[in-house]
Short mmCIF file of C-alpha atoms in Angstrom, two decimals:
data_model
loop_
_atom_site.label_atom_id
_atom_site.label_comp_id
_atom_site.label_asym_id
_atom_site.label_seq_id
_atom_site.Cartn_x
_atom_site.Cartn_y
_atom_site.Cartn_z
CA MET A 1 104.86 138.18 192.71
CA GLY A 2 107.66 137.36 190.30
CA ALA A 3 108.49 139.12 187.08
CA VAL A 4 106.99 137.80 183.87
CA HIS A 5 109.40 135.55 182.02
CA GLU A 6 109.22 136.15 178.29
CA THR A 7 110.83 133.90 175.70
CA ALA A 8 111.94 135.11 172.26
CA VAL A 9 110.75 132.75 169.52
CA THR A 10 111.12 132.68 165.77
CA PHE A 11 108.21 133.50 163.49
CA SER A 12 108.30 129.91 162.20
CA ASP A 13 108.05 128.59 165.77
CA LEU A 14 105.02 130.81 166.38
CA LEU A 15 103.24 129.36 163.34
CA THR A 16 104.18 125.79 164.27
CA ARG A 17 102.93 126.17 167.83
CA ALA A 18 99.71 127.81 166.59
CA ASP A 19 99.15 124.86 164.24
CA GLU A 20 99.66 122.53 167.23
CA GLY A 21 96.99 124.43 169.20
CA LYS A 22 99.50 125.65 171.80
CA VAL A 23 98.95 129.42 171.37
CA ALA A 24 96.18 130.99 173.47
CA ASP A 25 96.39 134.68 172.60
CA VAL A 26 98.51 137.30 170.85
CA THR A 27 98.78 141.08 170.89
CA ILE A 28 100.20 142.71 167.78
CA ASP A 29 101.79 146.16 167.81
CA GLY A 30 103.24 146.92 164.38
CA THR A 31 105.71 144.12 163.70
CA THR A 32 105.99 143.06 167.35
CA LEU A 33 103.84 140.18 168.55
CA VAL A 34 103.59 139.24 172.23
CA GLY A 35 101.54 136.22 173.18
CA HIS A 36 100.82 133.45 175.63
CA TYR A 37 100.90 129.73 175.16
CA THR A 38 98.07 127.63 176.53
CA ASN A 39 100.31 126.86 179.55
CA LYS A 40 100.40 130.66 180.28
CA ASP A 41 104.09 131.13 179.32
CA GLN A 42 104.68 134.43 177.52
CA PHE A 43 106.60 134.79 174.25
CA ARG A 44 107.62 137.53 171.82
CA THR A 45 108.53 137.55 168.13
CA THR A 46 108.83 139.87 165.16
CA ILE A 47 106.28 139.35 162.39
CA PRO A 48 106.20 140.45 158.75
CA ALA A 49 104.32 143.69 158.08
CA ASN A 50 101.97 141.99 155.61
CA TYR A 51 101.41 138.26 156.01
CA PRO A 52 97.67 137.43 155.83
CA ASP A 53 98.28 133.68 156.16
CA MET A 54 99.45 134.27 159.73
CA TYR A 55 96.07 135.74 160.70
CA LYS A 56 94.27 132.86 159.01
CA SER A 57 96.38 130.30 160.86
CA LEU A 58 95.84 132.00 164.22
CA ARG A 59 92.09 132.28 163.65
CA ASP A 60 91.83 128.70 162.40
CA HIS A 61 93.33 127.57 165.72
CA ASP A 62 91.09 129.74 167.93
CA VAL A 63 93.82 132.15 169.02
CA ASN A 64 92.47 135.40 170.51
CA ILE A 65 94.04 138.27 168.56
CA THR A 66 94.40 141.84 169.79
CA ILE A 67 95.84 144.50 167.49
CA LYS A 68 97.15 147.83 168.67
CA ASP A 69 96.74 150.51 166.02
CA PRO A 70 100.25 151.89 165.45
CA ASN A 71 98.76 155.35 164.80
CA SER A 72 96.96 155.48 168.13
CA ASN A 73 97.70 155.05 171.81
CA ALA A 74 94.36 153.29 172.31
CA TRP A 75 94.44 149.57 172.98
CA ILE A 76 91.80 147.35 171.47
CA ILE A 77 89.72 145.34 173.91
CA ARG A 78 90.03 141.70 173.05
CA ALA A 79 86.79 139.90 172.41
CA ASP A 80 85.94 136.98 174.66
CA GLN A 81 84.92 134.85 171.72
CA PRO A 82 87.50 132.78 169.85
CA ARG A 83 88.17 133.45 166.18
CA SER A 84 87.73 137.17 166.65
CA LEU A 85 89.94 139.87 165.24
CA HIS A 86 89.48 143.50 166.19
CA ARG A 87 91.08 146.66 164.85
CA CYS A 88 90.63 150.17 166.11
CA PHE A 89 91.06 153.21 163.93
CA SER A 90 91.09 156.64 165.48
#
């Protein structure tokens, strides 16, 4: 098996590709977002600490969102249903 190839993208590119329906899922850890396009390619970007419109855009385009609580080592289990957003507080 080969190593995962990850592409750095701008925040603007993330939002554009989400609007185009090309983003399948994202995992957010603080201001770091790692995700996959619908073609399975992986990408990474830095996001603003407080930008609610980003979450709305991702949810509006059926992107699965996983958020890691920065105060915990526990990962959140992503829901199988689109338009879901989960947070875990320890």
